[in-house]
XYZ file of C-alpha atoms in Angstrom:
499
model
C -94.017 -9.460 39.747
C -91.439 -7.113 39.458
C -91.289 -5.514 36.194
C -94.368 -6.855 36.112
C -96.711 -4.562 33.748
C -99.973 -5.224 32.022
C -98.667 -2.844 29.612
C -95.480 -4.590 29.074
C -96.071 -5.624 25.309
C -96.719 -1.750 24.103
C -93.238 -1.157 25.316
C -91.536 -3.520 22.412
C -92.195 -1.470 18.990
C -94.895 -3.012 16.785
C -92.962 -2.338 13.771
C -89.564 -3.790 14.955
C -88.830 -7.365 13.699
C -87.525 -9.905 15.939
C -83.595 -10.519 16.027
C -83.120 -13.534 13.965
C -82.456 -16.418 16.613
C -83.629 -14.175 19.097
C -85.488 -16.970 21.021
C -82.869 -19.205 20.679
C -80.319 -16.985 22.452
C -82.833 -16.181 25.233
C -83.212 -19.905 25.319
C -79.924 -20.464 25.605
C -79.067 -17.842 28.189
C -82.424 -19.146 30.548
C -81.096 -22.360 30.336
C -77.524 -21.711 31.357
C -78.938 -19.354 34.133
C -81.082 -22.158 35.588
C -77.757 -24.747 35.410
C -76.061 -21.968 37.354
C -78.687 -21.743 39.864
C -78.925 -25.155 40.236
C -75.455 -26.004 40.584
C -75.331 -23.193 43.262
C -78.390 -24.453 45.525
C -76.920 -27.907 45.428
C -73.648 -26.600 46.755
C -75.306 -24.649 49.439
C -77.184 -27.587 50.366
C -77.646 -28.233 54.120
C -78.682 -31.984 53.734
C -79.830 -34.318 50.638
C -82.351 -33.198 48.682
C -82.806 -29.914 50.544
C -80.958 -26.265 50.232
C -81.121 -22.933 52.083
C -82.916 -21.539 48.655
C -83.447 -22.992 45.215
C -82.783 -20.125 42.434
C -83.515 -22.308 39.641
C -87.664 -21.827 40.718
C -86.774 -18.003 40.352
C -85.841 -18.832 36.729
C -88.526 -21.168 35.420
C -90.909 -18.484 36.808
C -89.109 -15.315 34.947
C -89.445 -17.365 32.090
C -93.280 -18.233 31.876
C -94.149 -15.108 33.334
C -92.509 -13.026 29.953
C -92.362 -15.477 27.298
C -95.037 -18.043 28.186
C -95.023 -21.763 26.906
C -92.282 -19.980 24.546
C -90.181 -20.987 27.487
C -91.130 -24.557 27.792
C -88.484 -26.441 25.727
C -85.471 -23.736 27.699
C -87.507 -25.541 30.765
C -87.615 -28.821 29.763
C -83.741 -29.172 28.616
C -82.620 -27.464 32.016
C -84.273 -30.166 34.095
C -83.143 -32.852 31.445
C -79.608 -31.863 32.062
C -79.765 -31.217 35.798
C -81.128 -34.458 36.174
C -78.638 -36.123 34.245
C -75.673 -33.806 35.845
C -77.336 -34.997 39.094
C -77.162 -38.932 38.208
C -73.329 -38.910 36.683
C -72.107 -37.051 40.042
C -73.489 -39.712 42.137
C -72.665 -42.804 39.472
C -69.722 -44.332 37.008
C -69.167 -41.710 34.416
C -69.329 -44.651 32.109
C -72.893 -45.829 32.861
C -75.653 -45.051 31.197
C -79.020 -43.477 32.834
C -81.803 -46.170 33.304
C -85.385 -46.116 32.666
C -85.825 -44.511 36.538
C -83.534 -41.618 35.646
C -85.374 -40.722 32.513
C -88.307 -41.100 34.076
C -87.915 -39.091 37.043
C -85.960 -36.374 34.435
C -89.798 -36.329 32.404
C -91.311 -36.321 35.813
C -89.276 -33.476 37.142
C -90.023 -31.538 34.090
C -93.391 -31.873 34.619
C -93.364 -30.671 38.181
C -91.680 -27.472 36.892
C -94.055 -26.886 33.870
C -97.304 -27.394 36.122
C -96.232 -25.496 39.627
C -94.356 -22.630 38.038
C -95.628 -22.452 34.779
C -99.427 -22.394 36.559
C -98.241 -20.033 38.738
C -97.021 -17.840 36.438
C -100.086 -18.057 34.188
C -102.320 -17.234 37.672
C -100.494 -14.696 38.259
C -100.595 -12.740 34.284
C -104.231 -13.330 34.296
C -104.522 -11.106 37.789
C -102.593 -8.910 36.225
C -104.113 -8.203 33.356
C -107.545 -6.862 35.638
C -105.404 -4.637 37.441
C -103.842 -1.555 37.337
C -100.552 -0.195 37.848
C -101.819 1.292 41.269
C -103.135 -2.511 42.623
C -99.662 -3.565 43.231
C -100.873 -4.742 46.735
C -103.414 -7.332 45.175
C -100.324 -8.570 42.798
C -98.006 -8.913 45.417
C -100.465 -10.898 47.738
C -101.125 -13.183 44.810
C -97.181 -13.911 44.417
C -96.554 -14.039 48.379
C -99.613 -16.765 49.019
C -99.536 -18.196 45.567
C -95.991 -18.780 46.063
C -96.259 -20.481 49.295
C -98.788 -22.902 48.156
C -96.936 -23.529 44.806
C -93.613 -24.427 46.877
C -95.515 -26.575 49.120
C -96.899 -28.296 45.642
C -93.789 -28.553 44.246
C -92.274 -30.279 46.910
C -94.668 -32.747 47.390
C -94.791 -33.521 43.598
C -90.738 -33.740 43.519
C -90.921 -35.833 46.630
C -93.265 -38.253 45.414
C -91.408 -38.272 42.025
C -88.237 -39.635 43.853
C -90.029 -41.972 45.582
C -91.507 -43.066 42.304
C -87.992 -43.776 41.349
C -86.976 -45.378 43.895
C -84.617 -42.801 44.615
C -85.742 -42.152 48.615
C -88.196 -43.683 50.086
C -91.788 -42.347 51.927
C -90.857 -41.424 55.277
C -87.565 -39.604 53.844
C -89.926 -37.817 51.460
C -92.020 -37.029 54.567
C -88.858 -36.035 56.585
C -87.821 -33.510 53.361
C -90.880 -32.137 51.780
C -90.822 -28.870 54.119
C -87.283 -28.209 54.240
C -87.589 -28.713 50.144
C -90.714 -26.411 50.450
C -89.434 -23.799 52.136
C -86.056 -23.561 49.915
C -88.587 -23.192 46.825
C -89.872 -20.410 48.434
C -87.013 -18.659 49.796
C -85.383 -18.990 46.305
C -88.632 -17.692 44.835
C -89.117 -14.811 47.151
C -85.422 -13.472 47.050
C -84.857 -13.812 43.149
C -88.203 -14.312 41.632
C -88.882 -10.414 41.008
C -85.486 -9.857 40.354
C -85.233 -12.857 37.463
C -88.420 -11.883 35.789
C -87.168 -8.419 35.509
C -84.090 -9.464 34.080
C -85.865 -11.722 31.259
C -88.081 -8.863 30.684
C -85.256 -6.345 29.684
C -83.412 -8.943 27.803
C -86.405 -10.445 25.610
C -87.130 -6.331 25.090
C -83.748 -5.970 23.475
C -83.789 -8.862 21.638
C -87.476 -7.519 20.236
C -89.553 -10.806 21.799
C -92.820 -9.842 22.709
C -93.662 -10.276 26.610
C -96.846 -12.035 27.327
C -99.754 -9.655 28.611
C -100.785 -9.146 31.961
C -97.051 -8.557 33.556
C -97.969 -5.990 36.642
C -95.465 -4.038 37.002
C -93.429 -2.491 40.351
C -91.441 0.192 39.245
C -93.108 3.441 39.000
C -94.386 2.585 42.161
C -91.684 3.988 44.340
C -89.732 6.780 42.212
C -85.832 6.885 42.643
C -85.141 9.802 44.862
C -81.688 8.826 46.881
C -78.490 9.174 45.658
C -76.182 6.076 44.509
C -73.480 6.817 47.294
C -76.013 6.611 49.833
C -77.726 3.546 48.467
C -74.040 1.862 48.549
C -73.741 3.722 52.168
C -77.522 1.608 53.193
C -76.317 -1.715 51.538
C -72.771 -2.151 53.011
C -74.990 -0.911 56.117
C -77.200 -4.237 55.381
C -74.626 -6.452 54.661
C -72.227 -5.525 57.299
C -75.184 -6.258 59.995
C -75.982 -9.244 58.687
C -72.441 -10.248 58.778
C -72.239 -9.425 62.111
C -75.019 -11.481 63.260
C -74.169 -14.617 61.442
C -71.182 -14.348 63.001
C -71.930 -14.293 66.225
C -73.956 -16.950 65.245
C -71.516 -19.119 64.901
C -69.278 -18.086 67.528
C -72.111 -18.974 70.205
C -73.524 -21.993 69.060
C -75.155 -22.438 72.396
C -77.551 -19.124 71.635
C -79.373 -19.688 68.493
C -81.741 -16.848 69.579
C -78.839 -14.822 68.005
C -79.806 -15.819 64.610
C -83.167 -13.890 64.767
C -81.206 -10.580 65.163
C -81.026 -10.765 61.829
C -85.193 -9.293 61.711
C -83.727 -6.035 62.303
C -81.986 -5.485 58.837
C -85.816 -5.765 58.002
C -85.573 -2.185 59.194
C -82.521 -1.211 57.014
C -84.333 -2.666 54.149
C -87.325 -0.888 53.920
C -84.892 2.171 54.617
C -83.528 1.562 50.728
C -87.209 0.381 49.913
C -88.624 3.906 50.885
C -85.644 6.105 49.525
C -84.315 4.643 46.726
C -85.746 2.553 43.286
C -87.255 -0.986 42.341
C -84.541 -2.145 40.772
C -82.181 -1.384 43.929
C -84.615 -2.975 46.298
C -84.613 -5.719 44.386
C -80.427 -5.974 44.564
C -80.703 -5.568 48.422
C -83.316 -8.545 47.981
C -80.565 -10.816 46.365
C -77.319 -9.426 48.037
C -78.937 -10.139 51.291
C -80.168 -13.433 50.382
C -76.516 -14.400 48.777
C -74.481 -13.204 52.023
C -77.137 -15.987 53.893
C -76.637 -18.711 51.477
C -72.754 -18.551 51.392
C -72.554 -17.477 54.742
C -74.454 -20.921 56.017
C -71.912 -23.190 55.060
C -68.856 -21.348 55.558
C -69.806 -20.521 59.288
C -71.464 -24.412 59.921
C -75.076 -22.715 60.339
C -77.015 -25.644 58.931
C -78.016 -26.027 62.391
C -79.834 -22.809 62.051
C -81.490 -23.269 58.799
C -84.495 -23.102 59.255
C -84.414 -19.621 60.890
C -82.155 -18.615 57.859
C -84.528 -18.941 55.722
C -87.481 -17.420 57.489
C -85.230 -14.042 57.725
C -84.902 -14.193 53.937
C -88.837 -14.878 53.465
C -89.304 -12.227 55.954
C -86.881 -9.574 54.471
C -88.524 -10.077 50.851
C -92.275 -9.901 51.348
C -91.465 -6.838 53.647
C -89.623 -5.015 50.985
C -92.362 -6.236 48.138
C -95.481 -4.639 50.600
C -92.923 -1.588 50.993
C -92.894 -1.026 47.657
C -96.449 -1.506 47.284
C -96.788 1.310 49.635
C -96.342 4.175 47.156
C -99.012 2.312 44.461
C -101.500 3.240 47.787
C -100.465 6.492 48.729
C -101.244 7.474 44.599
C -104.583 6.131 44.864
C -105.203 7.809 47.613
C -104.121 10.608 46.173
C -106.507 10.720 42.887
C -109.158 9.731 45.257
C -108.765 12.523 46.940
C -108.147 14.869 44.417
C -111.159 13.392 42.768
C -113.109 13.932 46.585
C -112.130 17.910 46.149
C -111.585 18.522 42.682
C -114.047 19.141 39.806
C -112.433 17.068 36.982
C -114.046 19.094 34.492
C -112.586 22.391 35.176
C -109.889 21.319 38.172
C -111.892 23.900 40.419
C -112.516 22.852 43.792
C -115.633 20.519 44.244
C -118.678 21.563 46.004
C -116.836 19.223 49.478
C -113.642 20.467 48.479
C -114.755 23.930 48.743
C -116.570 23.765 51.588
C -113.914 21.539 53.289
C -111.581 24.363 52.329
C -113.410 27.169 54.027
C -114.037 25.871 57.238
C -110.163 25.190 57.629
C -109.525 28.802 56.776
C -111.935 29.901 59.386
C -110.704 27.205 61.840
C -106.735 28.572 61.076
C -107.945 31.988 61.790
C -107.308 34.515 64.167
C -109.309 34.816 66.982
C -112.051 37.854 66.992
C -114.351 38.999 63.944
C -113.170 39.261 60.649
C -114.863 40.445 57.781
C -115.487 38.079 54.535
C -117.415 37.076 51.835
C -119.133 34.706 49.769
C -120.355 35.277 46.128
C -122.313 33.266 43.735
C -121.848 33.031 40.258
C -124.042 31.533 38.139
C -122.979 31.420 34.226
C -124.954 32.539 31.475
C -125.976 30.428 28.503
C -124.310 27.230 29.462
C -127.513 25.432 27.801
C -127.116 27.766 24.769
C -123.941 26.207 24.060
C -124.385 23.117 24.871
C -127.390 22.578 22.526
C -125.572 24.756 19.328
C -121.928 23.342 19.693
C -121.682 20.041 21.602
C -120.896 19.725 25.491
C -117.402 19.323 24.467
C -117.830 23.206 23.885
C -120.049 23.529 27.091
C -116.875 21.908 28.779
C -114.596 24.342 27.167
C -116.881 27.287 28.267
C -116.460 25.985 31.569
C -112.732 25.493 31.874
C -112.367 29.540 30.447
C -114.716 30.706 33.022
C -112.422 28.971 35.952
C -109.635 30.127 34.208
C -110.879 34.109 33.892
C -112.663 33.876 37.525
C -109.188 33.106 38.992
C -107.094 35.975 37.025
C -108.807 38.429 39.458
C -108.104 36.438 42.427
C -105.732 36.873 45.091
C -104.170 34.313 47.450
C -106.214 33.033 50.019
C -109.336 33.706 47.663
C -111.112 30.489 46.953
C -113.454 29.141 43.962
C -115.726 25.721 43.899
C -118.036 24.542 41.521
C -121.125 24.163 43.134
C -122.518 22.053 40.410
C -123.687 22.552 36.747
C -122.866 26.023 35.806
C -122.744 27.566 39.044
C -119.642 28.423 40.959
C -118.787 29.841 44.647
C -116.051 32.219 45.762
C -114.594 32.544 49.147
C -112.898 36.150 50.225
C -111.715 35.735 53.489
C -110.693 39.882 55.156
C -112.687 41.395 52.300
C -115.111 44.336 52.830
C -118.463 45.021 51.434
C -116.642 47.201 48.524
C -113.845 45.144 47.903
C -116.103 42.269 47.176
C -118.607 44.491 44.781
C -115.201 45.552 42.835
C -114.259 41.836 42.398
C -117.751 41.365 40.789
C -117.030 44.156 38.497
C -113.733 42.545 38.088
C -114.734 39.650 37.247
C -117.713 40.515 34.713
C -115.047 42.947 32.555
C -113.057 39.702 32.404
C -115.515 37.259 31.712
C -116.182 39.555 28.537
C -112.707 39.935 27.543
C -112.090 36.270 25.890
C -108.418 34.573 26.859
C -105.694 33.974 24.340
C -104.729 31.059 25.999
C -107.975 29.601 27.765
C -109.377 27.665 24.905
C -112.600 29.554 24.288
C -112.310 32.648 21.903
C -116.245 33.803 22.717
C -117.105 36.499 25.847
C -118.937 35.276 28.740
C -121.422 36.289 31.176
C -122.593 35.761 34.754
C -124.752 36.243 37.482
C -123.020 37.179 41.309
C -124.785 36.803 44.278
C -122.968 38.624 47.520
C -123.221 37.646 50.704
C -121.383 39.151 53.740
C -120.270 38.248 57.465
C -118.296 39.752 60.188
C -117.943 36.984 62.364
C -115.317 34.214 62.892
C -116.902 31.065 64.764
C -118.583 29.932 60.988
C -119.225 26.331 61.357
C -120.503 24.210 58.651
C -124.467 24.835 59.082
C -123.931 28.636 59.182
C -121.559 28.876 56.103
C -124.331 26.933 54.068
C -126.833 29.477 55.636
C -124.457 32.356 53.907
C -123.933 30.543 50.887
C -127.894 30.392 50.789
C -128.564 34.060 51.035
C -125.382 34.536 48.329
C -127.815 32.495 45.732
C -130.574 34.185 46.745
C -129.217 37.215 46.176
C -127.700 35.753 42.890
C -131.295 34.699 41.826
C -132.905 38.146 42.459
C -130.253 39.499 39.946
C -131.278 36.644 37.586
C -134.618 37.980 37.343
C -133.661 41.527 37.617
C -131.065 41.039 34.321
C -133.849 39.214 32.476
C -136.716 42.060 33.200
C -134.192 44.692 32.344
C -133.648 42.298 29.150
C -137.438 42.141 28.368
C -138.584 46.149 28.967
């Protein structure tokens, strides 16, 4: 998810060759990564067959998710070699694994290919109908699809062991949440944070990422400064110290543990103010401090609640950062609401919308103002001799040459087509008629920089008003009589033209 971006592969150059051995070394450093994370959740283990998280998922993941099957044979040798690592701890160093260890190796293997490698797969097809802007979609997918792959994968590993004779059913039963819920802890703290990792390293080795990776950052742009980041993380840390702590030292009020729900708060704090990439290291740090801390302090007792906090503290941080992907949408919807996207003047709502906050904002007691009309000439003329790419152009350079002659405060909407509106709020009857002159000596005088080298032309309609309590039916009543008035001179232009 993070780092995720359905645009990923257009980042590695087309022309660059691939590092010879480049997927070797990634190979190599995946499978040393998920040794490492093995190793660690079996230390932090808080009974058999069970730990507080399991980073090794986080891996296998960040490995599908950029390389694909490319990964599978990294995959396959990890679990070959943690199950064997597994076997000579609990054996004679001298015997040799039987046709159960092997087989529950293969099985194990299987497991990881089919949960995670699915998952990842599920998850680079959403992504490739999205865009940058639906992180919330994405991050639903990973949250839910992660839960019900950890509850798969558990269940599968269970049952695998049991095949093997290595537990039996009703210790499978008795372990497949707490071995559930680990997968998904591990998942949820390091997940993003791994697949972002084996996206930057397979970029700088020049091996192309599979499609469909949606992407977090650019979401939330990184705004605070790295002294108060540090500041907001020792913050985080130090709390959470604190709490596990006291944890410990009053083992007869586990309700303490769930104190640990407020660094939620500090962590959407960094989320909001600060990047991906150090959201993601809050993610991890906090997630760390847990896992060591558990042990260290005797919390096995308190597990279960352990865990929850880290669940909790990810998918809050992963929504926070989806919160920026929102407020842009909203953004170019609205914009697209009030703007014309032809010629970026307001829109016939925007314009309107515009008004009547002016004349809500106002002073109290009548003001003058006024509304004019404009409707341009030979729009269809162009259109038909030189394209409606030159229409559009026409377009843009009347905007452009209406608002030279405007002065703050002073409005102008497309009403649709080739007509246009102005608002001049505390404008008189001649002020208004020397805009129009104003604006027709401009019109004529083509812009070196407004991307149409020909003279235009326009009709105005005026329309004036000395009152302040406009509300929406009477400023459509004065835009009326403005194209009325804009009509009559229309005709009166195109008589003139024909005597």
């Amino acid at each position: 998810m993070t780092g995720w971006d359905a645009e990923a592969p257009s980042r590695t150059p087309a022309a660059a060759p691939r590092r010879p051995g480049a997927l070797l070394v990634l190979s190599a450093v995946l499978v040393a990564a998920w040794l490492a994370g093995f190793e660690l959740a079996r230390v932090l283990g808080y009974q058999a067959h069970a730990s507080l998280w399991f980073p090794p998922v986080a891996v296998t993941l960040a490995a599908f998710m950029v390389l694909g099957w490319r990964a599978a044979p990294a995959i396959a040798i990890a679990c070959v070699l943690a199950t064997l690592l597994s076997f000579y701890r609990t054996s004679d160093h001298t015997a040799v694994p039987d046709r159960a260890v092997l087989g529950y190796a293969l099985l194990f293997t299987a497991q990881q290919f089919c949960i995670w490698g699915g998952l990842a797969w599920l998850l680079r097809r959403v992504g490739r109908g999205m865009s940058s802007t639906s992180l919330p979609r994405a991050v639903t997918y990973f949250i839910l699809g992660g839960g019900v792959a950890s509850l798969l994968s558990a269940c599968l590993g269970g049952a695998g062991l049991v095949v093997t004779s290595a537990i039996d059913l009703p210790t499978m039963f008795a372990q497949s949440i707490p071995w559930a819920i680990g997968d998904y802890a591990g998942l949820l703290a390091l997940g993003p944070l791994a697949i972002l990792a084996v996206l930057r390293l397979a970029e700088s080795l020049r091996i192309a990422p599979r499609p469909g990776i949606p992407r977090l950052s650019g979401m939330i742009a990184p705004s605070g400064s790295t002294s108060g980041y540090l500041v907001k993380l020792a913050l985080l840390l130090g709390v959470t110290l604190v709490v596990l702590w006291l944890a410990a030292a009053l083992p007869r009020q586990p309700a303490v543990v769930f104190a640990l729900f407020v660094v939620v708060v500090i962590q959407l704090w960094i989320v909001h103010t600060h990047g991906m990439l150090q959201a993601l290291a809050a993610i991890a740090a906090f997630s760390l401090l847990i896992a060591l801390a558990t042990p260290l302090l005797r919390l096995q007792a308190q597990a279960l609640a352990l865990q929850f906090a880290m669940i909790s503290l990810a998918a809050n941080s992963y929504f926070g950062l989806a919160v920026p992907g929102l407020y842009a949408d909203n953004t170019r919807l609205r914009r697209a609401l009030v703007r014309d996207p032809v010629t970026g003047a307001l829109s016939r709502t925007g314009f309107l919308e515009q008004v009547l906050n002016d004349l809500q904002l106002a002073a109290h007691g009548p003001r003058p103002l006024a509304v004019i009309v404009a409707d341009m000439d030979n729009l269809k003329a162009i259109n038909d001799q030189f394209g409606h790419a030159a229409g559009d152009a026409a377009l843009r350079a009347f905007v452009r040459r209406c608002r030279s002659c405007l002065r703050p405060g002073q409005l102008l909407g497309r009403r649709g087509g080739d007509e246009f509106a102005l608002y001049l709020p505390l404008t008189t009857p001649e002020r208004a008629r020397g805009l129009i002159d104003a604006l027709r000596a401009t019109l004529a005088k083509p812009g070196e920089d407004d991307g149409f080298a020909t003279a235009l032309s326009a009709s105005f309609g005026l329309a004036l008003c000395n009152r302040r309590d406009l509300d929406a039916e009477a400023l459509e009543e004065l835009l009326e009589r403005a194209d009325a008035a804009m009509y009559a001179a229309k005709r009166q232009h195109r008589a003139v033209a024909v005597r």
